[in-house]
Amino acid sequence: MEEVGSSYSRLCKESGAEPQETVLQRLHELPRGRLDLATQSLTTDTCRALGKLLQKEAFVTELVLSDCMLSEEGATLLLQGLCANTVLQLLDLKGNNLQATGAEALGRLLRQNKSIQSLTLEWNNLGTWEDAFATFCGALAANGTLRQLDLRNNQINHKGAEELALALESNTGLRQLDLRWNNIGLLGGRALASCLPSNRTLWRLELAGNSVPSDVLRAVEQAMDHNQDWEATFRENQARTRVLSKEVRHLQEEKSKQFQDLMETIDKQREEMARSTRTSAARVGQLQEALNERQSIINALKAKLQMAEAALALSEQKAQDLGERLATAEQEHQSLVQRQAQEHRLEQQEAAERESKLLRDLSAANEKNLLLRNQADELERKVKSQQDQLFLTRQELTNTSAELKIRTIQAEERLELEKKRSRQSLEDSEHLRFKEVEHMTRHLEETERAMLERVQRLEAVRLSLEEELSRVKAMALTERGQAEEELIKAKNQVRLEEQRLGHLEEKLRLLTKARDEAQSSCLQQREMVAEAQARTSQLGLQVEGLRRRLEELQQELSNKDQEKVAEVTRVRVELQEQNGRLQAELTAQETLKEKVAALERQLKVIASDHREALLDRESENASLREKLRLKEAEMARIRDEEAQRASFLQNAVLAYVQGSPLRALSPQK
């Protein structure tokens, strides 16, 4: 790091100032990209040189300038240099008494710098200057890389808190915000609490020492818990989408490989057709040569006949015999020509039929690819809908638990005002409720673990299916070898293969029927899921009725309390009788509480049963999808085997056809 120290000294000399020895020593050390200049009084020249140095320096990732007594000019020069830095991630400006110009410089830094993730501004006076702090908050709203911000002891009032709330509504990157020991108050706390529902990224907000009421603090804590849960679910959804995208890519790669194999087979068949056309052309040439030779022989015979007629009149009988022989030869020649023409036409028809078959196979493969893509899209949509339903159920559970907690706290406060004896029972009931909440959280964790185990099982099934595919490929190779051996027996097995093709068509028809039945069962299961959702809505209505019943009971309790106070003021003599009545009423209240607890338990049991039913439906849907996929794989395997057998039969027939004319021509030669 001597180069950094030398560049710092060079910049100081260019500005006409001497470098500070402590700064040079820290620059020479520079452990792991951390520059610690805490409690060092830095001059404006040093700040200017450091700003120019850090503008292009790529080794410093953490800069600590706490308690350095920076002046306004020095802070602005240093922050101006950091605006162009692209490596710095942590900046500590604790205890530097930054004011209006410092806040504006910090705003420019947040607008221009895109690498700082942690910013510490503890023990400064940013909140005393409202306009400058407003510019700082506007820059914070536009920044998307800052993750942690420390604004403790900065004299921030309720107006500054309102500016921060406006910034948090549009900020999407901040995770932690520390505002302890400021002057936010009730208005500022409410403003911050109102902005939290629109911000889903902030999961930690400290407001201690700001004279904020307890209810506002509880609302902020609830919002932070909700944001934490939302972030956890968002990460889980991202992981699941990654897994699904990997599976879809794998399927696409397999389909592309299958399409390439199909194209290779088409190219091979085209080459075979070209070879057959070449061989037929060669055969036609040979036949033409034979015809030319025979024509020359006929011409010679005609010349000999003419000479024999002129020379020998007695050779008419021989000439007639020769004429008959010539006629038979011409008939044979014509029959041979006709046979060759018919064979050529048959070969052309077979080539056209092969091309049409190949085009049909191509269209079928394309349709299959489209169907698989549609199925993958449907699976993604179903996964998204199920995730949304899970998220909605979690939100409903959190809302109901929060409302129940608030109402129980109100009832406890009223009962504590009445008598000290009821406090013990209320504390016991709260302890039981906390245990139930912990039990619910454990149950949710167990369900999440079960889901992870199911995902692992599905991955194991996928691996086993890949192994089965490799085995099937090996079997196909062995069958190909056997098919080459069975080519000799192909003439006798043509009829058997036709019968097998008929049986296979019947099997395909049965498989299509089974697929239709599976689709109908899927539709029935969807209807059952809709019925389960209707049941959940009915359960929600029952919960609302129970809540209304609880409110009525609370009103009755308040009326009874008023009657008790009136009776105590009227008659002191009847205290003993009224104490007995009060004890009876307390027992009634305890019974009512027990009933409420029993109703809450019933609601939890019903919710757990509903969740188990939903999980069972999901497992059934997954099993049906696996069955459909297996059946489609079997259909594809059967089609591939039939295509291979058909190709082998075609090759055998071609070999037989190619060999038959040669044997027919051999005795004539």
XYZ file of C-alpha atoms in Angstrom, residues 204-471:
268
model
C -35.649 -3.148 11.467
C -36.620 0.310 12.825
C -35.325 1.502 16.220
C -37.315 4.331 17.910
C -36.232 4.128 21.560
C -35.691 7.410 23.423
C -38.009 9.471 21.205
C -41.035 9.830 23.546
C -43.118 7.762 21.152
C -46.245 6.136 22.704
C -46.277 2.412 23.317
C -49.134 1.725 20.905
C -47.188 3.348 18.048
C -44.119 1.304 18.981
C -46.209 -1.862 18.957
C -47.607 -0.968 15.539
C -44.060 -0.404 14.252
C -42.927 -3.748 15.707
C -45.862 -5.505 14.076
C -45.042 -3.891 10.724
C -41.388 -4.947 11.081
C -42.425 -8.523 11.904
C -44.731 -8.515 8.882
C -41.909 -7.239 6.643
C -39.580 -9.940 7.987
C -42.178 -12.608 7.247
C -42.752 -11.133 3.801
C -39.022 -11.132 3.041
C -38.709 -14.752 4.185
C -41.651 -15.797 1.989
C -40.220 -13.780 -0.904
C -36.895 -15.629 -0.602
C -38.695 -18.967 -0.454
C -40.691 -18.056 -3.568
C -37.496 -17.030 -5.349
C -35.896 -20.373 -4.461
C -38.965 -22.253 -5.689
C -39.092 -20.260 -8.935
C -35.412 -21.042 -9.487
C -36.088 -24.762 -9.025
C -39.086 -24.651 -11.381
C -37.136 -22.664 -13.987
C -34.344 -25.241 -13.820
C -36.849 -28.043 -14.363
C -38.437 -26.192 -17.297
C -35.008 -25.609 -18.843
C -34.203 -29.277 -18.403
C -37.435 -30.230 -20.164
C -36.721 -27.773 -22.967
C -33.221 -29.197 -23.408
C -34.607 -32.736 -23.553
C -37.204 -31.713 -26.145
C -34.552 -29.944 -28.217
C -32.407 -33.082 -28.083
C -35.356 -35.182 -29.200
C -36.050 -32.747 -32.035
C -32.393 -32.885 -33.107
C -32.483 -36.683 -33.063
C -35.613 -36.592 -35.191
C -33.965 -34.233 -37.665
C -30.920 -36.512 -37.809
C -33.149 -39.488 -38.600
C -34.876 -37.436 -41.303
C -31.489 -36.536 -42.802
C -30.452 -40.174 -42.747
C -33.647 -41.232 -44.484
C -33.127 -38.527 -47.089
C -29.604 -39.829 -47.694
C -30.995 -43.346 -48.053
C -33.561 -42.061 -50.558
C -30.789 -40.332 -52.533
C -28.790 -43.558 -52.537
C -31.810 -45.525 -53.749
C -32.404 -43.012 -56.563
C -28.739 -43.317 -57.553
C -28.921 -47.098 -57.627
C -32.128 -46.970 -59.684
C -30.475 -44.556 -62.124
C -27.528 -46.943 -62.429
C -29.907 -49.813 -63.078
C -31.746 -47.820 -65.763
C -28.394 -47.074 -67.434
C -27.464 -50.738 -67.441
C -30.823 -51.651 -68.942
C -30.393 -48.961 -71.582
C -26.989 -50.364 -72.522
C -28.483 -53.848 -72.773
C -31.237 -52.488 -75.013
C -28.703 -50.718 -77.224
C -26.716 -53.948 -77.590
C -29.849 -55.876 -78.516
C -30.834 -53.221 -81.030
C -27.406 -53.499 -82.672
C -27.788 -57.277 -82.765
C -31.239 -56.900 -84.373
C -29.848 -54.518 -86.987
C -27.081 -57.000 -87.820
C -29.602 -59.788 -88.103
C -31.741 -57.679 -90.425
C -28.743 -57.027 -92.674
C -27.918 -60.706 -92.683
C -31.544 -61.535 -93.577
C -31.544 -59.112 -96.485
C -28.308 -60.563 -97.775
C -29.680 -64.089 -97.291
C -32.922 -63.241 -99.154
C -30.923 -61.824 -102.062
C -28.465 -64.708 -102.068
C -30.649 -67.631 -101.008
C -34.310 -67.894 -101.814
C -34.458 -71.230 -100.063
C -33.773 -69.673 -96.616
C -37.328 -68.283 -96.212
C -38.220 -70.797 -93.586
C -35.099 -69.887 -91.610
C -35.970 -66.210 -92.049
C -39.473 -66.835 -90.704
C -37.986 -68.613 -87.721
C -35.636 -65.723 -87.166
C -38.563 -63.281 -87.485
C -40.495 -65.170 -84.837
C -37.447 -65.104 -82.590
C -37.093 -61.369 -83.164
C -40.753 -60.812 -82.236
C -40.359 -62.765 -79.010
C -37.215 -60.785 -78.220
C -39.039 -57.512 -78.801
C -41.912 -58.618 -76.530
C -39.466 -59.556 -73.820
C -37.764 -56.205 -74.262
C -41.068 -54.347 -73.942
C -42.066 -56.370 -70.898
C -38.714 -55.586 -69.279
C -39.142 -51.871 -70.017
C -42.633 -51.900 -68.519
C -41.425 -53.697 -65.402
C -38.621 -51.184 -64.892
C -41.058 -48.287 -65.319
C -43.462 -49.799 -62.773
C -40.638 -50.382 -60.303
C -39.470 -46.781 -60.757
C -43.018 -45.515 -60.135
C -43.345 -47.657 -56.999
C -40.061 -46.325 -55.665
C -41.205 -42.743 -56.273
C -44.515 -43.432 -54.467
C -42.687 -44.996 -51.517
C -40.347 -41.979 -51.321
C -43.353 -39.605 -51.325
C -45.047 -41.660 -48.586
C -41.883 -41.558 -46.475
C -41.643 -37.787 -46.848
C -45.302 -37.399 -45.828
C -44.736 -39.656 -42.790
C -41.707 -37.652 -41.760
C -43.650 -34.392 -42.090
C -46.446 -35.855 -39.943
C -43.912 -36.915 -37.309
C -42.446 -33.411 -37.346
C -45.873 -31.831 -36.860
C -46.667 -34.285 -34.036
C -43.366 -33.480 -32.313
C -44.057 -29.739 -32.590
C -47.557 -30.193 -31.143
C -46.106 -32.256 -28.324
C -43.577 -29.510 -27.550
C -46.395 -26.939 -27.453
C -48.445 -29.152 -25.132
C -45.483 -29.596 -22.791
C -44.863 -25.857 -22.720
C -48.511 -25.200 -21.930
C -48.369 -27.793 -19.141
C -45.254 -26.127 -17.698
C -47.012 -22.717 -17.807
C -50.075 -24.202 -16.099
C -47.873 -25.719 -13.402
C -46.198 -22.346 -12.817
C -49.597 -20.645 -12.557
C -50.851 -23.272 -10.110
C -47.721 -22.878 -7.975
C -48.172 -19.095 -7.957
C -51.863 -19.404 -7.010
C -51.048 -21.842 -4.197
C -48.323 -19.523 -2.927
C -50.780 -16.604 -2.972
C -53.323 -18.685 -1.035
C -50.694 -19.623 1.541
C -49.670 -15.988 1.871
C -53.328 -14.905 2.328
C -53.917 -17.578 4.977
C -50.798 -16.477 6.832
C -51.941 -12.871 6.712
C -55.365 -13.855 8.051
C -53.775 -15.847 10.859
C -51.472 -12.958 11.802
C -54.376 -10.480 11.704
C -56.613 -12.689 13.846
C -53.803 -13.331 16.342
C -53.058 -9.584 16.543
C -56.739 -8.726 17.125
C -57.069 -11.416 19.774
C -53.933 -10.155 21.536
C -55.199 -6.535 21.546
C -58.596 -7.549 22.941
C -57.086 -9.760 25.620
C -54.813 -6.892 26.715
C -57.822 -4.542 27.013
C -59.768 -7.096 29.032
C -56.795 -7.620 31.344
C -56.434 -3.889 32.002
C -60.127 -3.625 32.945
C -59.958 -6.647 35.217
C -56.773 -5.341 36.898
C -58.623 -2.098 37.715
C -61.437 -4.070 39.328
C -59.477 -6.399 41.606
C -55.954 -7.685 42.159
C -57.073 -11.257 42.548
C -58.082 -11.613 38.876
C -54.580 -10.690 37.694
C -53.207 -14.133 38.473
C -55.896 -15.865 36.399
C -55.392 -13.469 33.491
C -51.641 -14.047 33.560
C -52.248 -17.805 33.476
C -54.558 -17.411 30.476
C -51.967 -15.245 28.712
C -49.318 -17.879 29.410
C -51.576 -20.543 27.877
C -52.214 -18.352 24.825
C -48.516 -17.743 24.340
C -47.970 -21.492 24.522
C -50.653 -21.985 21.885
C -49.021 -19.366 19.642
C -45.681 -21.128 20.053
C -47.394 -24.410 19.229
C -48.824 -22.854 16.052
C -45.394 -21.514 15.030
C -43.878 -24.947 15.617
C -46.643 -26.497 13.540
C -45.925 -24.041 10.713
C -42.204 -24.841 10.879
C -42.980 -28.553 10.761
C -45.189 -28.025 7.694
C -42.412 -26.063 5.986
C -39.966 -28.877 6.757
C -42.425 -31.376 5.338
C -42.688 -29.305 2.158
C -38.874 -29.252 1.860
C -38.779 -33.024 2.342
C -41.387 -33.404 -0.397
C -39.277 -31.278 -2.742
C -36.277 -33.498 -1.989
C -38.376 -36.597 -2.665
C -39.493 -35.159 -5.994
C -35.865 -34.489 -6.905
C -35.018 -38.110 -6.008
C -37.902 -39.284 -8.211
C -36.590 -37.102 -11.028
C -33.109 -38.670 -10.652
C -34.629 -42.162 -10.702
C -36.576 -41.271 -13.854
C -33.362 -40.068 -15.502
C -31.722 -43.373 -14.602
C -34.680 -45.224 -16.111
C -34.310 -43.137 -19.286
C -30.637 -44.134 -19.520
C -31.647 -47.767 -19.024
